Every structure is written in C-alpha cells, then in structure tokens.
GROMACS .gro file of C-alpha atoms in nm:
model
  281
    1UNK     CA    1 -11.161   2.509 -16.554
    2UNK     CA    2 -11.165   2.860 -16.672
    3UNK     CA    3 -11.390   3.095 -16.475
    4UNK     CA    4 -11.604   3.366 -16.644
    5UNK     CA    5 -11.405   3.658 -16.483
    6UNK     CA    6 -11.069   3.751 -16.317
    7UNK     CA    7 -11.090   4.064 -16.100
    8UNK     CA    8 -10.777   4.220 -16.103
    9UNK     CA    9 -10.697   4.500 -15.828
   10UNK     CA   10 -10.377   4.688 -15.779
   11UNK     CA   11 -10.339   4.843 -15.437
   12UNK     CA   12 -10.109   5.098 -15.261
   13UNK     CA   13 -10.183   5.215 -14.918
   14UNK     CA   14 -10.553   5.177 -14.939
   15UNK     CA   15 -10.624   4.937 -14.676
   16UNK     CA   16 -10.978   5.059 -14.579
   17UNK     CA   17 -11.096   5.161 -14.945
   18UNK     CA   18 -10.983   4.794 -15.054
   19UNK     CA   19 -11.184   4.640 -14.786
   20UNK     CA   20 -11.495   4.810 -14.884
   21UNK     CA   21 -11.426   4.741 -15.261
   22UNK     CA   22 -11.388   4.372 -15.197
   23UNK     CA   23 -11.691   4.374 -14.980
   24UNK     CA   24 -11.908   4.529 -15.243
   25UNK     CA   25 -11.793   4.276 -15.490
   26UNK     CA   26 -11.911   3.979 -15.264
   27UNK     CA   27 -12.228   4.153 -15.198
   28UNK     CA   28 -12.329   4.279 -15.537
   29UNK     CA   29 -12.199   4.013 -15.777
   30UNK     CA   30 -12.456   3.707 -15.799
   31UNK     CA   31 -12.439   3.521 -16.116
   32UNK     CA   32 -12.080   3.551 -16.256
   33UNK     CA   33 -11.806   3.307 -16.129
   34UNK     CA   34 -11.503   3.498 -16.040
   35UNK     CA   35 -11.164   3.505 -15.882
   36UNK     CA   36 -11.026   3.804 -15.730
   37UNK     CA   37 -10.633   3.874 -15.758
   38UNK     CA   38 -10.484   4.171 -15.551
   39UNK     CA   39 -10.144   4.305 -15.617
   40UNK     CA   40 -10.006   4.503 -15.341
   41UNK     CA   41  -9.730   4.750 -15.457
   42UNK     CA   42  -9.548   4.757 -15.108
   43UNK     CA   43  -9.795   4.914 -14.889
   44UNK     CA   44  -9.716   4.989 -14.514
   45UNK     CA   45 -10.048   5.035 -14.396
   46UNK     CA   46 -10.133   4.681 -14.295
   47UNK     CA   47 -10.314   4.592 -14.633
   48UNK     CA   48 -10.134   4.268 -14.673
   49UNK     CA   49 -10.227   4.152 -14.309
   50UNK     CA   50 -10.593   4.269 -14.357
   51UNK     CA   51 -10.628   4.064 -14.679
   52UNK     CA   52 -10.470   3.742 -14.528
   53UNK     CA   53 -10.690   3.788 -14.205
   54UNK     CA   54 -11.020   3.877 -14.381
   55UNK     CA   55 -11.025   3.774 -14.739
   56UNK     CA   56 -10.889   3.416 -14.750
   57UNK     CA   57 -11.037   3.358 -15.093
   58UNK     CA   58 -10.821   3.641 -15.250
   59UNK     CA   59 -10.516   3.565 -15.431
   60UNK     CA   60 -10.251   3.794 -15.325
   61UNK     CA   61  -9.937   3.898 -15.497
   62UNK     CA   62  -9.719   4.095 -15.278
   63UNK     CA   63  -9.435   4.345 -15.442
   64UNK     CA   64  -9.133   4.447 -15.245
   65UNK     CA   65  -9.156   4.801 -15.430
   66UNK     CA   66  -9.395   5.012 -15.606
   67UNK     CA   67  -9.388   4.862 -15.950
   68UNK     CA   68  -9.632   5.095 -16.112
   69UNK     CA   69 -10.000   5.074 -16.235
   70UNK     CA   70  -9.920   4.883 -16.558
   71UNK     CA   71  -9.643   4.635 -16.437
   72UNK     CA   72  -9.854   4.545 -16.125
   73UNK     CA   73 -10.180   4.512 -16.316
   74UNK     CA   74  -9.985   4.284 -16.589
   75UNK     CA   75  -9.898   4.057 -16.296
   76UNK     CA   76 -10.252   4.006 -16.211
   77UNK     CA   77 -10.366   3.967 -16.577
   78UNK     CA   78 -10.097   3.687 -16.625
   79UNK     CA   79 -10.203   3.517 -16.300
   80UNK     CA   80 -10.576   3.515 -16.383
   81UNK     CA   81 -10.771   3.250 -16.553
   82UNK     CA   82 -11.105   3.402 -16.635
   83UNK     CA   83 -11.249   3.423 -16.987
   84UNK     CA   84 -11.259   3.811 -16.913
   85UNK     CA   85 -11.032   4.029 -16.706
   86UNK     CA   86 -11.151   4.320 -16.504
   87UNK     CA   87 -10.914   4.588 -16.408
   88UNK     CA   88 -11.066   4.754 -16.096
   89UNK     CA   89 -10.922   5.041 -15.867
   90UNK     CA   90 -10.924   4.973 -15.483
   91UNK     CA   91 -11.108   5.295 -15.430
   92UNK     CA   92 -11.411   5.178 -15.608
   93UNK     CA   93 -11.754   5.016 -15.489
   94UNK     CA   94 -11.927   4.783 -15.704
   95UNK     CA   95 -12.297   4.868 -15.723
   96UNK     CA   96 -12.579   4.606 -15.751
   97UNK     CA   97 -12.529   4.367 -16.033
   98UNK     CA   98 -12.249   4.572 -16.198
   99UNK     CA   99 -12.016   4.283 -16.276
  100UNK     CA  100 -12.271   4.037 -16.383
  101UNK     CA  101 -12.423   4.291 -16.623
  102UNK     CA  102 -12.066   4.385 -16.772
  103UNK     CA  103 -11.998   4.019 -16.827
  104UNK     CA  104 -12.353   3.966 -16.973
  105UNK     CA  105 -12.283   4.251 -17.227
  106UNK     CA  106 -11.949   4.084 -17.333
  107UNK     CA  107 -12.136   3.759 -17.385
  108UNK     CA  108 -12.397   3.950 -17.594
  109UNK     CA  109 -12.160   4.157 -17.799
  110UNK     CA  110 -11.877   3.956 -17.983
  111UNK     CA  111 -11.730   4.252 -18.120
  112UNK     CA  112 -11.667   4.421 -17.791
  113UNK     CA  113 -11.309   4.377 -17.680
  114UNK     CA  114 -11.342   4.636 -17.393
  115UNK     CA  115 -11.632   4.772 -17.213
  116UNK     CA  116 -11.651   5.010 -16.898
  117UNK     CA  117 -11.942   5.098 -16.682
  118UNK     CA  118 -12.103   5.417 -16.585
  119UNK     CA  119 -11.862   5.554 -16.324
  120UNK     CA  120 -12.004   5.780 -16.033
  121UNK     CA  121 -11.839   6.032 -15.800
  122UNK     CA  122 -11.937   5.974 -15.430
  123UNK     CA  123 -12.231   6.250 -15.483
  124UNK     CA  124 -12.373   6.018 -15.760
  125UNK     CA  125 -12.293   6.250 -16.038
  126UNK     CA  126 -12.120   6.107 -16.366
  127UNK     CA  127 -11.736   6.085 -16.349
  128UNK     CA  128 -11.697   6.228 -16.690
  129UNK     CA  129 -11.363   6.065 -16.763
  130UNK     CA  130 -11.540   5.725 -16.772
  131UNK     CA  131 -11.586   5.773 -17.171
  132UNK     CA  132 -11.374   5.952 -17.385
  133UNK     CA  133 -11.278   6.041 -17.711
  134UNK     CA  134 -10.900   6.080 -17.840
  135UNK     CA  135 -10.804   6.411 -17.775
  136UNK     CA  136 -10.708   6.634 -18.063
  137UNK     CA  137 -10.556   6.972 -18.022
  138UNK     CA  138 -10.889   7.131 -18.080
  139UNK     CA  139 -11.055   6.888 -17.824
  140UNK     CA  140 -10.801   7.014 -17.560
  141UNK     CA  141 -10.828   7.361 -17.643
  142UNK     CA  142 -11.197   7.358 -17.603
  143UNK     CA  143 -11.172   7.158 -17.277
  144UNK     CA  144 -10.908   7.381 -17.095
  145UNK     CA  145 -11.069   7.707 -17.275
  146UNK     CA  146 -11.388   7.645 -17.110
  147UNK     CA  147 -11.584   7.585 -17.430
  148UNK     CA  148 -11.672   7.245 -17.364
  149UNK     CA  149 -11.824   7.351 -17.045
  150UNK     CA  150 -11.994   7.634 -17.200
  151UNK     CA  151 -12.137   7.417 -17.474
  152UNK     CA  152 -12.160   7.054 -17.318
  153UNK     CA  153 -12.430   6.927 -17.587
  154UNK     CA  154 -12.225   7.044 -17.874
  155UNK     CA  155 -12.020   6.746 -18.058
  156UNK     CA  156 -11.784   7.030 -18.201
  157UNK     CA  157 -11.684   7.183 -17.862
  158UNK     CA  158 -11.745   6.881 -17.601
  159UNK     CA  159 -11.613   6.587 -17.811
  160UNK     CA  160 -11.339   6.494 -17.571
  161UNK     CA  161 -11.560   6.387 -17.269
  162UNK     CA  162 -11.855   6.320 -17.486
  163UNK     CA  163 -12.097   6.508 -17.283
  164UNK     CA  164 -12.320   6.549 -17.579
  165UNK     CA  165 -12.385   6.177 -17.567
  166UNK     CA  166 -12.688   6.070 -17.328
  167UNK     CA  167 -12.482   5.925 -17.026
  168UNK     CA  168 -12.761   5.674 -16.972
  169UNK     CA  169 -12.743   5.513 -17.332
  170UNK     CA  170 -12.506   5.251 -17.433
  171UNK     CA  171 -12.262   5.372 -17.703
  172UNK     CA  172 -11.915   5.312 -17.850
  173UNK     CA  173 -11.629   5.528 -17.729
  174UNK     CA  174 -11.250   5.570 -17.809
  175UNK     CA  175 -11.155   5.493 -17.445
  176UNK     CA  176 -11.314   5.375 -17.092
  177UNK     CA  177 -11.139   5.454 -16.747
  178UNK     CA  178 -10.910   5.204 -16.611
  179UNK     CA  179 -11.064   5.234 -16.266
  180UNK     CA  180 -11.315   4.975 -16.398
  181UNK     CA  181 -11.227   4.810 -16.747
  182UNK     CA  182 -11.340   4.470 -16.851
  183UNK     CA  183 -11.133   4.307 -17.113
  184UNK     CA  184 -11.193   4.003 -17.329
  185UNK     CA  185 -10.917   3.759 -17.282
  186UNK     CA  186 -10.886   3.720 -17.658
  187UNK     CA  187 -10.777   4.102 -17.673
  188UNK     CA  188 -10.496   4.018 -17.435
  189UNK     CA  189 -10.392   3.717 -17.641
  190UNK     CA  190 -10.377   3.952 -17.951
  191UNK     CA  191 -10.233   4.284 -17.838
  192UNK     CA  192 -10.057   4.186 -17.536
  193UNK     CA  193 -10.051   4.328 -17.184
  194UNK     CA  194 -10.039   4.693 -17.050
  195UNK     CA  195  -9.745   4.893 -17.191
  196UNK     CA  196  -9.531   4.900 -16.891
  197UNK     CA  197  -9.361   5.240 -17.001
  198UNK     CA  198  -9.672   5.400 -16.854
  199UNK     CA  199  -9.573   5.397 -16.478
  200UNK     CA  200  -9.920   5.557 -16.393
  201UNK     CA  201 -10.195   5.739 -16.612
  202UNK     CA  202 -10.279   5.707 -16.979
  203UNK     CA  203 -10.244   5.334 -16.991
  204UNK     CA  204 -10.575   5.289 -17.011
  205UNK     CA  205 -10.635   5.517 -17.324
  206UNK     CA  206 -10.329   5.341 -17.484
  207UNK     CA  207 -10.468   5.008 -17.420
  208UNK     CA  208 -10.819   5.101 -17.578
  209UNK     CA  209 -10.644   5.252 -17.852
  210UNK     CA  210 -10.441   4.926 -17.924
  211UNK     CA  211 -10.767   4.714 -17.899
  212UNK     CA  212 -10.945   4.940 -18.150
  213UNK     CA  213 -10.632   4.911 -18.379
  214UNK     CA  214 -10.671   4.541 -18.381
  215UNK     CA  215 -11.039   4.552 -18.472
  216UNK     CA  216 -11.227   4.546 -18.154
  217UNK     CA  217 -11.478   4.792 -18.033
  218UNK     CA  218 -11.482   4.976 -17.693
  219UNK     CA  219 -11.822   5.030 -17.519
  220UNK     CA  220 -11.939   5.256 -17.251
  221UNK     CA  221 -12.235   5.058 -17.076
  222UNK     CA  222 -12.431   5.264 -16.809
  223UNK     CA  223 -12.646   4.974 -16.691
  224UNK     CA  224 -12.359   4.870 -16.501
  225UNK     CA  225 -12.247   5.118 -16.246
  226UNK     CA  226 -11.969   5.175 -15.977
  227UNK     CA  227 -11.874   5.446 -15.758
  228UNK     CA  228 -11.533   5.554 -15.782
  229UNK     CA  229 -11.338   5.774 -15.513
  230UNK     CA  230 -11.098   5.910 -15.761
  231UNK     CA  231 -10.734   5.976 -15.652
  232UNK     CA  232 -10.764   5.792 -15.334
  233UNK     CA  233 -10.496   5.519 -15.397
  234UNK     CA  234 -10.140   5.561 -15.443
  235UNK     CA  235 -10.139   5.898 -15.596
  236UNK     CA  236 -10.285   6.065 -15.290
  237UNK     CA  237  -9.966   5.956 -15.086
  238UNK     CA  238  -9.693   6.029 -15.343
  239UNK     CA  239  -9.815   6.369 -15.480
  240UNK     CA  240  -9.489   6.474 -15.640
  241UNK     CA  241  -9.446   6.128 -15.800
  242UNK     CA  242  -9.785   6.139 -15.933
  243UNK     CA  243  -9.738   6.473 -16.101
  244UNK     CA  244  -9.417   6.362 -16.251
  245UNK     CA  245  -9.576   6.041 -16.387
  246UNK     CA  246  -9.883   6.242 -16.520
  247UNK     CA  247  -9.652   6.439 -16.729
  248UNK     CA  248  -9.433   6.145 -16.831
  249UNK     CA  249  -9.740   5.937 -16.952
  250UNK     CA  250  -9.891   6.219 -17.152
  251UNK     CA  251  -9.545   6.262 -17.332
  252UNK     CA  252  -9.538   5.875 -17.384
  253UNK     CA  253  -9.888   5.889 -17.530
  254UNK     CA  254  -9.862   6.194 -17.754
  255UNK     CA  255  -9.491   6.188 -17.830
  256UNK     CA  256  -9.424   6.520 -17.899
  257UNK     CA  257  -9.722   6.641 -18.045
  258UNK     CA  258  -9.894   6.977 -18.001
  259UNK     CA  259 -10.145   6.803 -17.797
  260UNK     CA  260  -9.897   6.709 -17.537
  261UNK     CA  261  -9.771   7.092 -17.516
  262UNK     CA  262 -10.139   7.214 -17.484
  263UNK     CA  263 -10.181   6.974 -17.193
  264UNK     CA  264  -9.851   7.060 -17.032
  265UNK     CA  265  -9.929   7.420 -17.026
  266UNK     CA  266 -10.289   7.366 -16.909
  267UNK     CA  267 -10.166   7.126 -16.631
  268UNK     CA  268 -10.088   7.443 -16.413
  269UNK     CA  269 -10.433   7.572 -16.471
  270UNK     CA  270 -10.694   7.535 -16.189
  271UNK     CA  271 -10.909   7.379 -16.442
  272UNK     CA  272 -10.679   7.077 -16.438
  273UNK     CA  273 -10.743   7.017 -16.054
  274UNK     CA  274 -11.100   6.966 -16.099
  275UNK     CA  275 -11.241   6.621 -16.040
  276UNK     CA  276 -11.271   6.570 -16.419
  277UNK     CA  277 -10.915   6.653 -16.484
  278UNK     CA  278 -10.772   6.417 -16.772
  279UNK     CA  279 -10.724   6.059 -16.636
  280UNK     CA  280 -10.759   6.130 -16.277
  281UNK     CA  281 -10.746   5.829 -16.085
   0.00000   0.00000   0.00000
C-alpha cells in the first residue's frame, strides 16, 4: 500500500541535529501517513548507532563513503514508496503541522510538482534562499553589488531572492530550497532523479528547473514552516571540499555563462559569506 509521504534525509556527521529533526517530525506530524528513510554518508560520530538504538521505525541506508547530496538522496527516493517525496536536511526542525500542510497543499493543487515551505533561521527570520528566481547576470549584479539590499521591494533590483514578494503569501517561484522540498511522485517518474553530477549545491535549482520545463509548477507555501540551521551538516566538517563543490556546481549549472563568472568573482567577497549566500546549506 502506498503511503502519502516518504521523508528522505541525507546525513553526515550530524547526529544530534538529526535526532532533533526526527523528534520534531514525530511531534508535529499528525494526519499524513509517512515513512522516514535516512541515508548516512559514512558518518563517524555515532549517527548509525543512535538511529538503530533510538529510532527503530526509520529505514536506514548506510554508505561506506560520502556519496554526495544528489546520489545519496536518490538512494532514498528510490527506496521510498510514498505518493509524495520530501527531501529534508538533518539540520532542520519541523514546526507544527508543516508536513501535513505541505501534503494537503499538493492534494489541492494538481498543477504543483514541487512545493517548499517558509524556511526560518534560528532567530525566526526568513531564510531568503527558500524561494528564488533563476539568476540572470543582472540579478547577480544587483545581489552582490548591494542594490537588492538597498531596494528590497523592487522587482527590478531584488528579483533573485524575491524580497519584493510578501513572505507570508503563497506564490509560484522558479526554485525552492532543497533543505525542505516536497516532490510529487509523478514528477520523479517523468523527469527522473536528481542529477548526480551535482555533488553538493545547485541540485535543487536544477531539479526545479527540470520540473518546470516538464510543465509542472513550483510553489512557495508559507503556511508550512520549518527552522533550518544552515550549513550545519556535512559542509561544516569538510570546508575545503564544500568550497570546491560550490564552484563546481555553479559551473555545471551555468555552464560557462557570464552568470558563473559573476558568481565566481563574487564568491570571494564578504557578501557571499552571509547567511543568505546563494544556496547555502
């Protein structure tokens, strides 16, 4: 029998955060039948033992190496049997009713292929990367030059992070954050799995782009909310690998366009080390 929801969590060296994440799912998910699939990318902090001792209902896949974000999540997507698949980071806390509401939104909107919640920082402010437009050279210039910050309500200057849109109103977006992204199973059947050339970063933008190309809509739905402790997973324990993969993923996505060179130049700016830096996880 098909469940409503397969929750797919990739983890690396995030035992305590993962425990909090799993507990929040159990405490705040009331109506939707779900399964949880955790893929461990060779953690050495006791994550596997913790899961086997404390969360017997979780389906566990253990890799003997760091397989990367896309490949490991694909393992979970293939193992799941839910009508909908949720990609969820281990450094998140699900708030009251969030997964119920996301699933209900999908049921009510057959045009929606992907939906993302309102993602909050630990201080309760909006994590602006949770809804995005595709970045043009102009958008990146405005972002890194500070024009988007100076004119956050301007569609001309602030298009990339969509700060001109009310954060409390549901709307379509070009992409939502892979830290919490609900995908309709028909989308996976139609466009396939995550592109495994993206080891980390930009795979969520690429997947949303492919879904939209196939005729599906992508939605930001703020009535569902999570907290995301950004960059508290594998990237924090492998900083140099994380930087390398950041550049590689942007190169793969933009493939030599002017956009990539703008990003690559701006990466060394302090602006890119803020909590809202592109695709921070």
